[in-house]
Amino acid sequence: MLTKFQACAYAPTVASFTQCVEEFTRCGRKVVPAFVKDLPLQFWANVYFRGSRYGEMSSNAVESFNSWIREARHLPITQLVDSIRVNIMRQMTKRRIKAQAWPGVICPKMEARLVKAYNKGRSWLVSQSTDNVYEVHSFPSVMVDVGKRTCSCFKWQINGFPCSHAVVAIRNSGLDLYDLVAEFYHVTAYRNSYEQNIQPIPTIEKPPFNPSDFVIQPPSVK
C-alpha cells in the first residue's frame, strides 16, 4: 500500500493520478477513502501542488537536522545554540570547499541525472513542428516546447529539470542543454548558497560560565 500511495504522490498528470488512486483504493478497500479524505491534494500530490517542489517530496531534511543535533539537544539552550552554530560553520565551509572543485555547469548529481535521461532517449525519434515545438516518438509520444520549457508528460514543469523527452528535443534543437536547466541546479547557485560564512565566537573575553544561571526553576504551584 505504501508503494501505491507513493505512486499517487509522484504521478505527474491527472490521468495517471486517477489511475494510481484507483489501484490504491482497490488495494486498501475501505481504509484508503478514510485515510485520504482529510488530506488536501495540493499538500501531497505532485499534480495538484501549487508551486515548485524541485523533486523534493518528503521531510527528510528535517529528520537529518534532528539526527544532526541528537547529542546536543539535551544541553542548556545557550550551549545548544552554540553547538548548532559550530555545526553550521563546519558544514558551510566543507561544502564551500567541495563546490570550488566542481568543474561542470550543474551540480554533479544533476549531471549524472542528465546523462541518465540522455541515454534513456537515445533511440527515440523526434519530429519538429515549429522552431520550439517537437514531438518525441517515445511510448507514449509526447510534445515538448523548449521555448516554454514544458513537456506533455509534465515532469519538466514539476521538477524544473529536463525530462528524458526534453533532453532529446533539446539535443535536436541545437540549444545549450544547460541553459534550459533551472538555475537552482547550477554550480553557481550552490556556491552562492554557501558563500557566506559563520563567524567564530571566542570565549576568551566572556564572563565565567555559571551553570546555576541557566537553570530554569519550575513554577510555583498551590
PDB file of C-alpha atoms in Angstrom:
ATOM      1  CA  MET A   1       0.000   0.000   0.000  1.00  0.00           C
ATOM      2  CA  LEU A   2       2.880   2.371   0.709  1.00  0.00           C
ATOM      3  CA  THR A   3       4.256   1.792  -2.773  1.00  0.00           C
ATOM      4  CA  LYS A   4       0.892   2.508  -4.361  1.00  0.00           C
ATOM      5  CA  PHE A   5       0.434   5.641  -2.254  1.00  0.00           C
ATOM      6  CA  GLN A   6       3.872   6.829  -3.338  1.00  0.00           C
ATOM      7  CA  ALA A   7       2.868   6.284  -6.964  1.00  0.00           C
ATOM      8  CA  CYS A   8      -0.165   8.528  -6.378  1.00  0.00           C
ATOM      9  CA  ALA A   9       2.013  11.241  -4.860  1.00  0.00           C
ATOM     10  CA  TYR A  10       4.551  11.215  -7.710  1.00  0.00           C
ATOM     11  CA  ALA A  11       2.017  10.948 -10.568  1.00  0.00           C
ATOM     12  CA  PRO A  12       2.722  13.880 -12.950  1.00  0.00           C
ATOM     13  CA  THR A  13      -0.671  14.043 -14.725  1.00  0.00           C
ATOM     14  CA  VAL A  14      -4.316  13.972 -13.647  1.00  0.00           C
ATOM     15  CA  ALA A  15      -4.959  10.834 -15.714  1.00  0.00           C
ATOM     16  CA  SER A  16      -2.062   8.925 -14.152  1.00  0.00           C
ATOM     17  CA  PHE A  17      -3.024  10.199 -10.689  1.00  0.00           C
ATOM     18  CA  THR A  18      -6.605   8.962 -11.130  1.00  0.00           C
ATOM     19  CA  GLN A  19      -5.366   5.565 -12.272  1.00  0.00           C
ATOM     20  CA  CYS A  20      -2.956   5.286  -9.337  1.00  0.00           C
ATOM     21  CA  VAL A  21      -5.669   6.279  -6.855  1.00  0.00           C
ATOM     22  CA  GLU A  22      -7.971   3.596  -8.262  1.00  0.00           C
ATOM     23  CA  GLU A  23      -5.270   0.955  -7.795  1.00  0.00           C
ATOM     24  CA  PHE A  24      -4.536   2.288  -4.312  1.00  0.00           C
ATOM     25  CA  THR A  25      -8.237   2.126  -3.408  1.00  0.00           C
ATOM     26  CA  ARG A  26      -8.607  -1.439  -4.692  1.00  0.00           C
ATOM     27  CA  CYS A  27      -5.632  -2.447  -2.588  1.00  0.00           C
ATOM     28  CA  GLY A  28      -6.820  -0.752   0.612  1.00  0.00           C
ATOM     29  CA  ARG A  29     -10.595  -1.051   0.129  1.00  0.00           C
ATOM     30  CA  LYS A  30     -12.365   0.858   2.932  1.00  0.00           C
ATOM     31  CA  VAL A  31      -9.149   2.008   4.589  1.00  0.00           C
ATOM     32  CA  VAL A  32      -7.962   4.244   1.741  1.00  0.00           C
ATOM     33  CA  PRO A  33     -11.009   6.585   1.494  1.00  0.00           C
ATOM     34  CA  ALA A  34     -10.872   7.173   5.235  1.00  0.00           C
ATOM     35  CA  PHE A  35      -7.133   7.846   5.008  1.00  0.00           C
ATOM     36  CA  VAL A  36      -7.157  10.368   2.146  1.00  0.00           C
ATOM     37  CA  LYS A  37     -10.413  12.212   2.881  1.00  0.00           C
ATOM     38  CA  ASP A  38      -8.690  14.674   5.236  1.00  0.00           C
ATOM     39  CA  LEU A  39      -5.542  15.075   3.099  1.00  0.00           C
ATOM     40  CA  PRO A  40      -5.844  18.114   0.766  1.00  0.00           C
ATOM     41  CA  LEU A  41      -4.469  17.047  -2.622  1.00  0.00           C
ATOM     42  CA  GLN A  42      -2.283  20.134  -3.051  1.00  0.00           C
ATOM     43  CA  PHE A  43      -0.263  19.141   0.021  1.00  0.00           C
ATOM     44  CA  TRP A  44       0.845  15.675  -1.055  1.00  0.00           C
ATOM     45  CA  ALA A  45       0.113  15.065  -4.758  1.00  0.00           C
ATOM     46  CA  ASN A  46       2.587  16.342  -7.338  1.00  0.00           C
ATOM     47  CA  VAL A  47      -0.052  17.024  -9.953  1.00  0.00           C
ATOM     48  CA  TYR A  48      -2.092  19.318  -7.678  1.00  0.00           C
ATOM     49  CA  PHE A  49       0.761  21.092  -5.898  1.00  0.00           C
ATOM     50  CA  ARG A  50       0.663  24.883  -6.315  1.00  0.00           C
ATOM     51  CA  GLY A  51       4.274  25.803  -6.856  1.00  0.00           C
ATOM     52  CA  SER A  52       7.568  24.019  -7.499  1.00  0.00           C
ATOM     53  CA  ARG A  53       8.958  21.278  -5.292  1.00  0.00           C
ATOM     54  CA  TYR A  54      12.014  20.641  -7.495  1.00  0.00           C
ATOM     55  CA  GLY A  55      11.781  16.929  -6.816  1.00  0.00           C
ATOM     56  CA  GLU A  56      11.532  17.178  -3.017  1.00  0.00           C
ATOM     57  CA  MET A  57       8.617  15.142  -1.697  1.00  0.00           C
ATOM     58  CA  SER A  58       9.472  14.406   1.941  1.00  0.00           C
ATOM     59  CA  SER A  59      10.655  15.962   5.193  1.00  0.00           C
ATOM     60  CA  ASN A  60      13.991  14.119   5.147  1.00  0.00           C
ATOM     61  CA  ALA A  61      15.851  17.408   5.658  1.00  0.00           C
ATOM     62  CA  VAL A  62      14.075  17.888   8.982  1.00  0.00           C
ATOM     63  CA  GLU A  63      14.851  14.332  10.054  1.00  0.00           C
ATOM     64  CA  SER A  64      18.503  14.858   9.126  1.00  0.00           C
ATOM     65  CA  PHE A  65      18.600  18.000  11.267  1.00  0.00           C
ATOM     66  CA  ASN A  66      17.110  16.129  14.236  1.00  0.00           C
ATOM     67  CA  SER A  67      19.774  13.463  13.845  1.00  0.00           C
ATOM     68  CA  TRP A  68      22.387  16.165  13.448  1.00  0.00           C
ATOM     69  CA  ILE A  69      21.687  17.618  16.911  1.00  0.00           C
ATOM     70  CA  ARG A  70      20.933  14.296  18.601  1.00  0.00           C
ATOM     71  CA  GLU A  71      23.681  14.718  21.208  1.00  0.00           C
ATOM     72  CA  ALA A  72      23.375  18.485  21.604  1.00  0.00           C
ATOM     73  CA  ARG A  73      19.608  18.793  22.005  1.00  0.00           C
ATOM     74  CA  HIS A  74      19.756  17.864  25.705  1.00  0.00           C
ATOM     75  CA  LEU A  75      22.135  20.723  26.512  1.00  0.00           C
ATOM     76  CA  PRO A  76      21.026  24.055  28.019  1.00  0.00           C
ATOM     77  CA  ILE A  77      19.655  26.430  25.394  1.00  0.00           C
ATOM     78  CA  THR A  78      22.780  28.609  25.106  1.00  0.00           C
ATOM     79  CA  GLN A  79      25.039  25.598  24.608  1.00  0.00           C
ATOM     80  CA  LEU A  80      22.557  24.063  22.182  1.00  0.00           C
ATOM     81  CA  VAL A  81      22.537  27.201  20.033  1.00  0.00           C
ATOM     82  CA  ASP A  82      26.330  27.391  20.105  1.00  0.00           C
ATOM     83  CA  SER A  83      26.621  23.728  19.125  1.00  0.00           C
ATOM     84  CA  ILE A  84      24.302  24.295  16.151  1.00  0.00           C
ATOM     85  CA  ARG A  85      26.348  27.368  15.182  1.00  0.00           C
ATOM     86  CA  VAL A  86      29.581  25.365  15.136  1.00  0.00           C
ATOM     87  CA  ASN A  87      27.978  22.555  13.115  1.00  0.00           C
ATOM     88  CA  ILE A  88      26.647  25.009  10.531  1.00  0.00           C
ATOM     89  CA  MET A  89      30.039  26.736  10.368  1.00  0.00           C
ATOM     90  CA  ARG A  90      31.767  23.420   9.669  1.00  0.00           C
ATOM     91  CA  GLN A  91      29.166  22.316   7.140  1.00  0.00           C
ATOM     92  CA  MET A  92      29.215  25.558   5.162  1.00  0.00           C
ATOM     93  CA  THR A  93      32.996  25.524   4.970  1.00  0.00           C
ATOM     94  CA  LYS A  94      33.064  21.867   3.908  1.00  0.00           C
ATOM     95  CA  ARG A  95      30.506  22.399   1.152  1.00  0.00           C
ATOM     96  CA  ARG A  96      32.083  25.653   0.010  1.00  0.00           C
ATOM     97  CA  ILE A  97      35.449  23.925  -0.452  1.00  0.00           C
ATOM     98  CA  LYS A  98      33.838  20.929  -2.177  1.00  0.00           C
ATOM     99  CA  ALA A  99      31.912  23.113  -4.645  1.00  0.00           C
ATOM    100  CA  GLN A 100      35.033  25.038  -5.607  1.00  0.00           C
ATOM    101  CA  ALA A 101      36.422  21.841  -7.157  1.00  0.00           C
ATOM    102  CA  TRP A 102      33.386  21.155  -9.338  1.00  0.00           C
ATOM    103  CA  PRO A 103      34.309  21.826 -12.979  1.00  0.00           C
ATOM    104  CA  GLY A 104      30.859  21.469 -14.553  1.00  0.00           C
ATOM    105  CA  VAL A 105      27.959  23.855 -15.078  1.00  0.00           C
ATOM    106  CA  ILE A 106      25.433  21.949 -12.953  1.00  0.00           C
ATOM    107  CA  CYS A 107      25.962  20.003  -9.737  1.00  0.00           C
ATOM    108  CA  PRO A 108      27.481  16.508 -10.142  1.00  0.00           C
ATOM    109  CA  LYS A 109      24.357  14.625  -9.002  1.00  0.00           C
ATOM    110  CA  MET A 110      22.237  16.542 -11.503  1.00  0.00           C
ATOM    111  CA  GLU A 111      24.848  15.992 -14.202  1.00  0.00           C
ATOM    112  CA  ALA A 112      24.546  12.240 -13.615  1.00  0.00           C
ATOM    113  CA  ARG A 113      20.759  12.518 -13.850  1.00  0.00           C
ATOM    114  CA  LEU A 114      21.097  14.424 -17.114  1.00  0.00           C
ATOM    115  CA  VAL A 115      23.337  11.715 -18.574  1.00  0.00           C
ATOM    116  CA  LYS A 116      20.830   9.061 -17.497  1.00  0.00           C
ATOM    117  CA  ALA A 117      17.980  10.951 -19.190  1.00  0.00           C
ATOM    118  CA  TYR A 118      20.072  11.356 -22.336  1.00  0.00           C
ATOM    119  CA  ASN A 119      20.887   7.642 -22.522  1.00  0.00           C
ATOM    120  CA  LYS A 120      17.245   6.703 -21.961  1.00  0.00           C
ATOM    121  CA  GLY A 121      16.050   8.633 -25.010  1.00  0.00           C
ATOM    122  CA  ARG A 122      18.876   7.961 -27.447  1.00  0.00           C
ATOM    123  CA  SER A 123      16.754   5.596 -29.545  1.00  0.00           C
ATOM    124  CA  TRP A 124      13.692   7.873 -29.735  1.00  0.00           C
ATOM    125  CA  LEU A 125      12.810   9.659 -32.956  1.00  0.00           C
ATOM    126  CA  VAL A 126      11.955  13.368 -32.927  1.00  0.00           C
ATOM    127  CA  SER A 127       9.741  15.328 -35.331  1.00  0.00           C
ATOM    128  CA  GLN A 128       9.917  19.126 -35.397  1.00  0.00           C
ATOM    129  CA  SER A 129       6.702  21.147 -35.604  1.00  0.00           C
ATOM    130  CA  THR A 130       7.893  24.744 -35.105  1.00  0.00           C
ATOM    131  CA  ASP A 131      11.131  26.397 -34.015  1.00  0.00           C
ATOM    132  CA  ASN A 132      10.497  25.360 -30.411  1.00  0.00           C
ATOM    133  CA  VAL A 133       7.872  22.589 -30.535  1.00  0.00           C
ATOM    134  CA  TYR A 134       8.795  18.944 -31.072  1.00  0.00           C
ATOM    135  CA  GLU A 135       7.057  15.588 -30.951  1.00  0.00           C
ATOM    136  CA  VAL A 136       9.097  12.875 -29.312  1.00  0.00           C
ATOM    137  CA  HIS A 137       8.080   9.422 -30.546  1.00  0.00           C
ATOM    138  CA  SER A 138       8.502   7.537 -27.297  1.00  0.00           C
ATOM    139  CA  PHE A 139       5.852   5.353 -25.704  1.00  0.00           C
ATOM    140  CA  PRO A 140       3.589   7.184 -25.417  1.00  0.00           C
ATOM    141  CA  SER A 141       4.522  10.064 -27.721  1.00  0.00           C
ATOM    142  CA  VAL A 142       4.779  13.486 -26.081  1.00  0.00           C
ATOM    143  CA  MET A 143       5.008  17.132 -27.123  1.00  0.00           C
ATOM    144  CA  VAL A 144       7.951  19.247 -25.959  1.00  0.00           C
ATOM    145  CA  ASP A 145       8.123  23.038 -26.141  1.00  0.00           C
ATOM    146  CA  VAL A 146      11.734  24.019 -25.473  1.00  0.00           C
ATOM    147  CA  GLY A 147      10.826  27.724 -25.548  1.00  0.00           C
ATOM    148  CA  LYS A 148       8.288  27.424 -22.717  1.00  0.00           C
ATOM    149  CA  ARG A 149      10.245  24.615 -21.033  1.00  0.00           C
ATOM    150  CA  THR A 150       7.265  22.286 -20.985  1.00  0.00           C
ATOM    151  CA  CYS A 151       6.613  18.645 -21.809  1.00  0.00           C
ATOM    152  CA  SER A 152       3.221  16.963 -22.020  1.00  0.00           C
ATOM    153  CA  CYS A 153       4.459  14.359 -19.522  1.00  0.00           C
ATOM    154  CA  PHE A 154       4.654  17.310 -17.060  1.00  0.00           C
ATOM    155  CA  LYS A 155       7.842  16.109 -15.379  1.00  0.00           C
ATOM    156  CA  TRP A 156       9.844  19.052 -16.712  1.00  0.00           C
ATOM    157  CA  GLN A 157       7.362  21.533 -15.219  1.00  0.00           C
ATOM    158  CA  ILE A 158       7.188  19.719 -11.885  1.00  0.00           C
ATOM    159  CA  ASN A 159      10.911  19.306 -11.263  1.00  0.00           C
ATOM    160  CA  GLY A 160      12.363  22.257 -13.160  1.00  0.00           C
ATOM    161  CA  PHE A 161      14.753  19.741 -14.702  1.00  0.00           C
ATOM    162  CA  PRO A 162      14.532  18.433 -18.292  1.00  0.00           C
ATOM    163  CA  CYS A 163      12.942  15.000 -18.521  1.00  0.00           C
ATOM    164  CA  SER A 164      14.250  12.417 -20.982  1.00  0.00           C
ATOM    165  CA  HIS A 165      11.807  13.655 -23.649  1.00  0.00           C
ATOM    166  CA  ALA A 166      13.016  17.225 -23.218  1.00  0.00           C
ATOM    167  CA  VAL A 167      16.671  16.188 -23.413  1.00  0.00           C
ATOM    168  CA  VAL A 168      16.066  14.515 -26.771  1.00  0.00           C
ATOM    169  CA  ALA A 169      14.173  17.531 -28.112  1.00  0.00           C
ATOM    170  CA  ILE A 170      16.831  19.982 -26.886  1.00  0.00           C
ATOM    171  CA  ARG A 171      19.518  17.849 -28.478  1.00  0.00           C
ATOM    172  CA  ASN A 172      17.739  18.157 -31.846  1.00  0.00           C
ATOM    173  CA  SER A 173      17.091  21.889 -31.418  1.00  0.00           C
ATOM    174  CA  GLY A 174      20.760  22.770 -31.167  1.00  0.00           C
ATOM    175  CA  LEU A 175      20.201  24.785 -27.971  1.00  0.00           C
ATOM    176  CA  ASP A 176      22.508  24.595 -24.973  1.00  0.00           C
ATOM    177  CA  LEU A 177      21.075  21.950 -22.656  1.00  0.00           C
ATOM    178  CA  TYR A 178      22.469  23.614 -19.529  1.00  0.00           C
ATOM    179  CA  ASP A 179      20.674  26.878 -20.320  1.00  0.00           C
ATOM    180  CA  LEU A 180      17.339  25.058 -20.004  1.00  0.00           C
ATOM    181  CA  VAL A 181      18.080  23.589 -16.583  1.00  0.00           C
ATOM    182  CA  ALA A 182      16.640  25.627 -13.683  1.00  0.00           C
ATOM    183  CA  GLU A 183      19.301  27.848 -12.142  1.00  0.00           C
ATOM    184  CA  PHE A 184      18.829  26.199  -8.738  1.00  0.00           C
ATOM    185  CA  TYR A 185      20.657  23.122 -10.065  1.00  0.00           C
ATOM    186  CA  HIS A 186      23.677  25.088 -11.301  1.00  0.00           C
ATOM    187  CA  VAL A 187      27.036  25.017  -9.550  1.00  0.00           C
ATOM    188  CA  THR A 188      26.936  28.815  -9.329  1.00  0.00           C
ATOM    189  CA  ALA A 189      23.723  28.696  -7.277  1.00  0.00           C
ATOM    190  CA  TYR A 190      25.200  26.037  -4.997  1.00  0.00           C
ATOM    191  CA  ARG A 191      28.310  28.122  -4.426  1.00  0.00           C
ATOM    192  CA  ASN A 192      26.213  31.202  -3.705  1.00  0.00           C
ATOM    193  CA  SER A 193      24.272  29.231  -1.091  1.00  0.00           C
ATOM    194  CA  TYR A 194      27.465  28.666   0.910  1.00  0.00           C
ATOM    195  CA  GLU A 195      29.321  31.839   0.002  1.00  0.00           C
ATOM    196  CA  GLN A 196      28.643  33.469   3.365  1.00  0.00           C
ATOM    197  CA  ASN A 197      30.382  32.218   6.468  1.00  0.00           C
ATOM    198  CA  ILE A 198      29.580  31.844  10.144  1.00  0.00           C
ATOM    199  CA  GLN A 199      31.953  33.850  12.307  1.00  0.00           C
ATOM    200  CA  PRO A 200      33.641  32.201  15.301  1.00  0.00           C
ATOM    201  CA  ILE A 201      32.622  33.423  18.755  1.00  0.00           C
ATOM    202  CA  PRO A 202      35.672  33.254  21.052  1.00  0.00           C
ATOM    203  CA  THR A 203      35.095  32.753  24.756  1.00  0.00           C
ATOM    204  CA  ILE A 204      38.300  34.434  25.966  1.00  0.00           C
ATOM    205  CA  GLU A 205      36.549  37.724  26.774  1.00  0.00           C
ATOM    206  CA  LYS A 206      33.311  36.237  28.063  1.00  0.00           C
ATOM    207  CA  PRO A 207      32.472  36.205  31.776  1.00  0.00           C
ATOM    208  CA  PRO A 208      32.913  32.883  33.613  1.00  0.00           C
ATOM    209  CA  PHE A 209      30.169  30.364  32.975  1.00  0.00           C
ATOM    210  CA  ASN A 210      27.955  29.640  35.957  1.00  0.00           C
ATOM    211  CA  PRO A 211      25.604  26.655  35.402  1.00  0.00           C
ATOM    212  CA  SER A 212      23.173  27.928  38.033  1.00  0.00           C
ATOM    213  CA  ASP A 213      22.423  30.990  35.894  1.00  0.00           C
ATOM    214  CA  PHE A 214      20.890  28.766  33.224  1.00  0.00           C
ATOM    215  CA  VAL A 215      18.727  26.559  35.404  1.00  0.00           C
ATOM    216  CA  ILE A 216      15.021  27.309  34.927  1.00  0.00           C
ATOM    217  CA  GLN A 217      13.135  26.614  38.130  1.00  0.00           C
ATOM    218  CA  PRO A 218       9.648  25.095  37.964  1.00  0.00           C
ATOM    219  CA  PRO A 219       6.743  27.493  38.546  1.00  0.00           C
ATOM    220  CA  SER A 220       5.217  27.886  41.983  1.00  0.00           C
ATOM    221  CA  VAL A 221       2.068  25.848  42.429  1.00  0.00           C
ATOM    222  CA  LYS A 222      -0.542  25.550  45.177  1.00  0.00           C
TER     223      LYS A 222
END
